XYZ file of C-alpha atoms in Angstrom:
476
model
C 14.983 -48.353 -1.309
C 11.860 -48.975 -3.570
C 9.745 -46.685 -1.279
C 12.641 -44.137 -2.030
C 12.676 -44.389 -5.596
C 8.941 -44.704 -5.482
C 8.562 -41.607 -3.570
C 10.577 -39.560 -5.983
C 8.758 -40.856 -8.980
C 5.429 -39.942 -7.336
C 6.674 -36.201 -6.758
C 7.489 -35.931 -10.347
C 4.250 -37.606 -11.703
C 2.313 -35.170 -9.403
C 3.877 -32.033 -11.058
C 2.953 -33.282 -14.417
C -0.512 -34.488 -13.388
C -1.875 -32.639 -10.309
C 0.028 -29.884 -10.875
C -1.407 -29.376 -14.585
C -4.851 -29.832 -12.920
C -4.379 -26.981 -10.203
C -3.117 -24.741 -13.051
C -6.396 -25.520 -14.917
C -8.450 -24.504 -12.033
C -6.808 -21.442 -11.434
C -7.025 -20.546 -15.403
C -3.617 -19.200 -16.071
C -3.865 -16.978 -19.178
C -0.730 -16.404 -20.909
C -2.183 -13.269 -22.554
C -2.790 -11.342 -19.458
C 0.000 -8.798 -18.665
C 1.398 -9.534 -15.399
C 2.911 -6.669 -12.667
C 6.207 -7.428 -13.779
C 5.197 -5.565 -17.035
C 2.684 -3.252 -15.923
C 4.603 -1.784 -12.845
C 8.152 -2.127 -13.387
C 10.142 -0.041 -11.463
C 13.543 -1.139 -11.553
C 13.558 -2.298 -7.756
C 11.215 -4.758 -6.919
C 8.841 -5.030 -9.988
C 11.049 -6.143 -13.446
C 10.538 -9.081 -15.579
C 12.986 -11.908 -15.497
C 13.529 -15.381 -17.279
C 11.374 -18.197 -15.911
C 14.498 -20.492 -15.444
C 16.110 -17.920 -13.370
C 12.955 -16.933 -11.389
C 12.470 -20.695 -10.586
C 16.057 -21.236 -9.369
C 15.614 -17.943 -7.069
C 12.141 -19.278 -5.752
C 13.354 -22.678 -5.152
C 16.459 -21.102 -3.152
C 14.255 -19.034 -1.426
C 12.194 -21.629 0.004
C 14.914 -24.309 0.158
C 16.690 -23.053 3.139
C 17.445 -25.221 6.180
C 13.780 -26.579 6.228
C 14.154 -29.234 3.732
C 17.445 -30.180 5.195
C 17.383 -29.719 8.864
C 13.568 -30.378 9.051
C 14.100 -33.361 7.130
C 16.597 -34.759 9.468
C 14.712 -34.124 12.445
C 11.769 -35.986 10.758
C 13.844 -38.905 9.877
C 13.897 -39.705 13.624
C 10.271 -40.965 13.020
C 11.316 -43.307 10.546
C 10.331 -43.918 6.774
C 6.700 -42.513 7.542
C 8.438 -39.283 6.879
C 8.543 -40.176 3.214
C 4.680 -40.738 3.456
C 4.355 -36.876 4.416
C 6.674 -35.420 2.250
C 5.194 -36.838 -0.970
C 1.639 -36.205 -0.261
C 2.317 -32.833 1.628
C 4.231 -31.596 -1.558
C 1.653 -32.671 -4.218
C -1.620 -32.061 -2.341
C -0.976 -29.221 -0.021
C 2.643 -27.310 -0.634
C 2.258 -27.383 -4.320
C -1.444 -25.912 -4.086
C -0.230 -23.479 -1.290
C 2.872 -22.092 -3.232
C 1.177 -22.251 -6.764
C -1.960 -19.798 -5.445
C 0.635 -17.955 -3.017
C 2.333 -16.919 -6.211
C -0.317 -16.568 -8.677
C -2.758 -14.613 -6.584
C -0.058 -12.243 -6.077
C 0.153 -11.874 -9.955
C -3.580 -11.396 -10.420
C -3.579 -8.545 -7.567
C -0.571 -6.177 -8.485
C 2.181 -8.064 -6.830
C 0.604 -7.761 -3.429
C 2.191 -9.448 -0.351
C 0.224 -12.529 1.025
C -1.338 -10.606 3.844
C -2.894 -8.299 1.662
C -4.001 -11.314 -0.482
C -5.733 -12.687 2.680
C -7.417 -9.576 3.703
C -8.935 -9.367 0.133
C -10.755 -12.737 0.565
C -11.172 -13.472 4.213
C -11.652 -9.745 5.425
C -9.978 -7.173 7.176
C -9.333 -8.567 10.507
C -7.676 -11.460 8.775
C -5.571 -8.783 6.764
C -4.567 -7.140 10.249
C -3.642 -10.482 11.830
C -1.564 -11.852 8.815
C 0.370 -8.609 8.430
C 1.460 -9.130 12.228
C 1.657 -13.098 11.746
C 3.775 -12.751 8.717
C 6.284 -10.240 9.552
C 6.812 -12.143 12.995
C 7.611 -15.194 10.864
C 9.840 -13.558 8.689
C 11.848 -12.085 11.368
C 12.077 -15.590 12.810
C 12.949 -17.183 9.446
C 15.802 -14.381 8.871
C 17.009 -14.900 12.502
C 17.045 -18.813 12.010
C 18.693 -18.823 8.367
C 21.301 -16.340 9.998
C 22.279 -18.425 12.994
C 21.887 -21.874 11.468
C 24.526 -20.849 8.343
C 27.007 -19.188 10.931
C 27.143 -22.372 13.102
C 27.755 -24.339 10.169
C 30.544 -22.036 8.766
C 32.077 -21.845 12.114
C 32.038 -25.642 12.573
C 33.839 -25.943 9.331
C 36.420 -23.376 10.179
C 35.761 -22.036 6.703
C 38.306 -19.351 5.596
C 40.102 -19.903 8.754
C 37.391 -18.199 10.882
C 35.905 -20.378 13.694
C 34.029 -17.613 15.303
C 30.341 -17.961 15.396
C 30.003 -14.065 16.058
C 32.361 -13.340 13.340
C 30.283 -15.095 10.658
C 27.017 -13.747 12.025
C 28.312 -10.055 11.530
C 29.148 -11.079 7.936
C 25.899 -12.642 7.240
C 23.964 -9.763 8.655
C 26.037 -7.263 6.272
C 25.254 -9.264 3.271
C 21.373 -9.472 4.462
C 21.151 -5.898 4.632
C 22.654 -5.497 1.202
C 20.465 -8.262 -0.548
C 17.303 -6.418 1.182
C 17.579 -2.861 0.040
C 19.432 -3.205 -3.280
C 17.042 -3.885 -6.420
C 16.321 -7.453 -6.904
C 18.647 -8.046 -9.937
C 21.660 -6.850 -8.213
C 22.494 -9.569 -6.126
C 19.644 -12.252 -5.670
C 18.946 -12.126 -9.606
C 22.805 -12.651 -10.374
C 23.816 -15.428 -7.541
C 20.741 -17.238 -6.489
C 20.484 -19.044 -9.686
C 23.874 -20.521 -9.312
C 23.514 -21.204 -5.722
C 19.966 -22.715 -6.645
C 21.754 -25.197 -9.287
C 24.409 -25.927 -6.819
C 21.961 -27.299 -4.061
C 20.365 -29.362 -6.772
C 23.791 -30.938 -7.759
C 24.774 -31.449 -4.214
C 21.612 -33.062 -3.258
C 21.838 -35.300 -6.277
C 25.516 -36.228 -5.209
C 24.217 -37.120 -1.527
C 21.227 -39.195 -3.146
C 23.538 -41.041 -5.684
C 26.028 -41.790 -3.350
C 23.412 -43.519 -1.002
C 22.596 -45.943 -3.961
C 26.053 -46.470 -5.229
C 27.577 -47.165 -1.826
C 24.735 -49.677 -1.097
C 23.263 -47.982 1.821
C 19.938 -49.873 2.683
C 17.121 -47.178 2.741
C 14.399 -48.421 4.816
C 11.134 -49.135 3.221
C 7.724 -47.086 4.037
C 6.215 -48.144 7.363
C 3.408 -46.217 9.569
C 5.244 -47.457 12.718
C 6.352 -44.793 14.759
C 10.158 -45.184 15.496
C 10.994 -41.895 17.073
C 13.529 -42.469 20.121
C 12.009 -39.705 22.077
C 8.477 -41.093 22.080
C 7.097 -37.781 20.360
C 3.811 -38.902 18.339
C 3.426 -39.010 14.745
C 0.419 -36.793 14.693
C 0.851 -33.967 14.934
C 4.666 -33.612 15.502
C 5.738 -34.980 12.131
C 3.503 -32.622 10.307
C 5.146 -29.694 11.838
C 8.920 -31.040 12.197
C 8.869 -31.416 8.217
C 7.330 -28.248 7.082
C 9.368 -26.966 4.403
C 9.646 -30.230 2.612
C 5.806 -30.515 2.503
C 4.081 -27.395 3.174
C 5.364 -24.179 4.481
C 3.793 -20.749 5.229
C 7.088 -19.237 4.749
C 6.577 -20.061 0.959
C 3.775 -17.832 0.873
C 5.727 -14.898 1.916
C 8.376 -15.580 -0.647
C 6.021 -15.999 -3.601
C 5.089 -12.600 -4.005
C 8.449 -11.495 -4.443
C 9.038 -13.528 -7.425
C 5.434 -12.613 -8.692
C 6.512 -9.332 -9.214
C 9.321 -10.668 -11.685
C 6.948 -13.268 -13.573
C 6.955 -12.177 -17.089
C 4.035 -14.568 -18.240
C 1.241 -16.618 -16.337
C 2.090 -19.755 -17.922
C 5.367 -19.987 -16.049
C 3.433 -19.941 -12.750
C 3.449 -23.848 -12.685
C 7.152 -24.243 -13.275
C 8.099 -21.696 -10.906
C 5.798 -22.058 -8.027
C 4.696 -25.510 -7.966
C 7.696 -26.773 -9.552
C 9.654 -25.302 -6.728
C 7.768 -26.911 -4.189
C 8.275 -30.327 -5.768
C 11.903 -30.064 -6.080
C 12.084 -29.094 -2.492
C 10.313 -32.264 -1.740
C 12.894 -34.286 -3.477
C 15.502 -32.288 -1.495
C 13.707 -33.366 1.643
C 13.240 -37.003 0.610
C 17.002 -37.409 0.064
C 18.244 -36.069 3.296
C 15.441 -37.672 5.108
C 16.914 -41.141 3.413
C 20.377 -40.200 4.208
C 19.788 -39.185 7.882
C 17.865 -42.437 8.673
C 20.167 -44.730 6.753
C 23.618 -43.523 7.169
C 24.305 -43.977 10.853
C 24.408 -47.391 12.312
C 21.649 -48.136 14.308
C 19.344 -46.343 11.874
C 17.219 -43.841 13.585
C 18.632 -44.563 17.065
C 22.175 -44.033 15.325
C 20.749 -40.728 13.989
C 19.608 -39.628 17.394
C 23.065 -40.345 18.984
C 24.780 -38.201 16.357
C 22.255 -35.449 16.912
C 23.034 -35.308 20.595
C 26.634 -36.136 20.505
C 27.944 -35.127 16.965
C 27.120 -31.207 16.643
C 23.274 -31.551 16.476
C 21.969 -30.902 12.860
C 24.602 -29.004 11.461
C 27.188 -31.883 12.547
C 24.879 -34.412 11.015
C 24.936 -32.477 7.576
C 28.832 -32.117 7.812
C 29.256 -35.719 8.608
C 27.200 -37.342 5.852
C 28.091 -34.728 3.191
C 32.139 -35.466 4.128
C 31.516 -39.263 4.508
C 29.657 -39.576 1.244
C 31.412 -37.190 -1.152
C 34.825 -37.144 0.315
C 36.518 -34.189 1.524
C 36.198 -31.993 -1.708
C 32.923 -32.999 -2.331
C 31.864 -32.617 1.113
C 32.909 -29.074 1.449
C 31.132 -28.304 -1.593
C 27.880 -29.874 -0.353
C 28.110 -28.123 2.792
C 28.455 -24.882 0.710
C 25.440 -25.714 -1.019
C 23.815 -26.385 2.051
C 24.907 -23.148 3.735
C 23.925 -21.156 0.552
C 20.367 -22.112 0.882
C 19.806 -20.856 4.282
C 21.445 -17.500 3.602
C 19.555 -17.017 0.279
C 16.401 -17.624 2.162
C 17.159 -15.462 5.360
C 18.018 -12.444 3.077
C 14.907 -12.772 1.180
C 13.006 -13.225 4.364
C 14.259 -9.839 5.615
C 13.348 -8.505 2.054
C 10.155 -10.103 2.343
C 9.223 -8.300 5.423
C 10.226 -5.006 4.269
C 7.776 -5.351 1.531
C 4.859 -6.675 3.726
C 5.291 -3.662 5.725
C 5.887 -1.196 2.951
C 2.311 -2.731 1.154
C 0.681 -2.402 4.588
C 1.635 1.204 4.933
C 1.221 1.794 1.152
C 4.881 3.027 1.573
C 6.400 3.124 -1.821
C 10.031 1.714 -1.992
C 11.686 2.910 -5.236
C 13.905 5.265 -2.973
C 16.829 4.114 -0.972
C 15.842 6.165 1.826
C 12.316 4.618 1.983
C 13.994 1.073 1.934
C 16.426 2.046 4.825
C 13.676 3.101 7.081
C 11.952 0.141 6.938
C 14.945 -2.496 6.898
C 17.178 -1.078 9.561
C 14.531 -1.752 12.430
C 13.920 -5.362 11.162
C 17.493 -6.053 11.348
C 17.824 -4.738 14.915
C 15.206 -7.027 15.774
C 16.586 -9.937 13.946
C 20.021 -9.617 15.660
C 18.641 -9.295 19.049
C 16.640 -12.740 18.392
C 20.102 -14.325 17.686
C 21.171 -14.017 21.548
C 18.250 -16.284 21.896
C 18.460 -20.309 22.155
C 18.348 -21.485 18.562
C 16.159 -24.455 19.619
C 13.700 -22.251 20.976
C 13.202 -19.924 17.970
C 12.954 -23.000 15.805
C 10.033 -24.232 17.621
C 8.037 -21.333 17.468
C 8.992 -20.529 13.888
C 7.770 -24.319 13.289
C 4.259 -23.864 14.489
C 3.623 -20.266 13.401
C 5.012 -21.635 9.850
C 2.353 -23.949 9.524
C -0.409 -21.810 10.965
C 0.261 -19.303 8.038
C 0.457 -21.924 5.497
C -3.167 -22.956 6.912
C -4.624 -19.566 6.769
C -3.100 -19.336 2.982
C -5.073 -22.307 2.321
C -8.621 -21.001 3.640
C -8.201 -17.572 1.390
C -7.278 -19.767 -1.462
C -10.424 -21.743 -0.968
C -12.325 -18.402 -0.564
C -10.837 -17.176 -4.095
C -11.866 -20.243 -5.589
C -15.562 -19.887 -4.712
C -15.639 -16.238 -5.925
C -14.800 -17.481 -9.194
C -17.147 -20.686 -9.227
C -14.178 -23.091 -9.281
C -13.137 -26.230 -7.408
C -12.454 -25.195 -3.794
C -11.689 -28.236 -2.636
C -8.528 -28.475 -3.829
C -7.492 -25.945 -1.205
C -10.459 -26.691 1.405
C -9.265 -30.199 2.086
C -5.535 -29.486 3.000
C -6.739 -26.336 4.604
C -8.862 -28.333 7.114
C -6.068 -30.852 7.443
C -3.495 -28.221 8.291
C -6.066 -26.568 10.975
C -6.327 -29.860 12.644
C -2.303 -30.300 12.798
C -1.897 -26.263 13.659
C -4.528 -26.506 16.493
C -3.356 -29.972 18.048
C 0.036 -29.117 18.096
C 0.112 -25.880 20.116
C -2.465 -27.560 22.497
C 0.199 -30.285 22.935
C 3.507 -28.634 22.514
C 5.923 -27.575 25.293
C 5.880 -24.108 23.712
C 2.059 -24.407 23.722
C -0.376 -25.408 26.337
C 1.316 -28.792 27.327
C -2.019 -30.816 27.269
C -2.376 -34.332 26.905
C -3.144 -35.962 23.805
C -6.803 -37.221 25.282
C -7.414 -33.172 25.236
C -5.370 -32.100 22.295
C -6.604 -34.596 19.720
C -10.054 -34.060 19.927
C -9.834 -30.367 20.249
C -7.880 -30.142 17.133
C -10.333 -32.254 15.214
C -13.177 -30.453 16.529
C -11.724 -27.064 15.584
C -11.143 -28.299 12.073
C -14.465 -29.700 11.529
C -15.863 -26.339 13.118
C -13.756 -24.317 10.815
C -14.344 -26.354 7.733
C -18.515 -26.003 8.578
C -17.951 -22.191 9.293
C -16.110 -21.528 5.810
C -18.918 -23.508 3.946
C -21.747 -21.799 5.621
C -20.134 -18.453 4.973
C -18.863 -18.730 1.703
C -20.298 -21.890 -0.207
C -23.935 -21.268 0.723
C -23.999 -17.349 0.718
C -24.525 -16.584 -2.999
C -20.946 -16.683 -3.662
C -20.220 -13.200 -2.391
C -17.625 -10.961 -4.188
C -14.179 -10.542 -2.728
C -14.965 -6.785 -1.417
C -17.734 -7.907 0.771
C -15.669 -11.037 2.013
């Protein structure tokens, strides 16, 4: 249990130390007007208070990832704690902060456009396609997952997966096309607070009821024999670093009234999500008899990750508390799914320079997105999740390299992005060469290939950017 408490403490300390350092490197300027002020349009650009933006951003990024991902990551054992802590502070926090603040500095542009500014036109085109595909996958995952949870609960007397899918799709559509303050700005803060409270309840009951949370070890406990590297680092994405966050941050960058709130909103949301992931990882590897083995049996025979969440919530918090906890868990993915589709609309609109102030314009972009998303719900959820996991981490990698390029152009410490960028390059490349949905190559090939590609990426980056007289963004 010492490892669990220490992990939470380190995350909090990281926010007040490394988070402050990252903010200083960026150079947040409280006197500089933000796009929320200079470009206010009553739809996507409008100033909101920082606590509200924090809760919206937190709920946007804290979907099924830090809960389902943490539960699956718990199969590897308490080594998962190390990745959640170090990933959140040194990779995810940096990634999320710069995703948001670079958007603030560039008229609220989507992440694909930011990448294009610093890594070139080819990177912009790749990112436009990559980010839209990722967002549709996220929207689909966060459409299917909550529907399964609600159907399992037989909530409101409805046990049909298809009925809940239809209800969620209708809600998603409204949240995608209406002004940001109509639905998102009103209900997200409430659900965000609920998710934090429910997670605190789960964590507290683990301690009060005397569950023996295991101590950190580097030993791989995965019952299926999956390797720690790189599988753990892709399985737990949203609780450590996630490219999906980069697609969400610009949406809140368009509502940030002052740059001094950036660390609280973007870096702070990542740390909060790390804490959520720690709690659910600890609960998953502790609750079931037999530890990781018991968790594996529950995943196989107890309704998958949704069943595990239901069992843990109901057992630790009682019937009423369990339902409330489940609702908090359901709200998180639903409110990430709708903003995934909303962000996809904004990415496409930015790429086409297609103004979104008129309802008709928003409908023309949104309708095709939902047709594709609904079609994907007919595909096996596990297949969708695996492709989402890899594409998610790959997008995060690209964003880190773009951040490093930006820092070089302003003569700041680029290593805060270059180091995690190199690490995540190795993770993404190794995974796709090794994974069943990738090239299915043995570790003897995938490991060295991943490391070599990461080293070459670092060398290429330093040669092109660091030793080329700091070219201006327009020339990169």
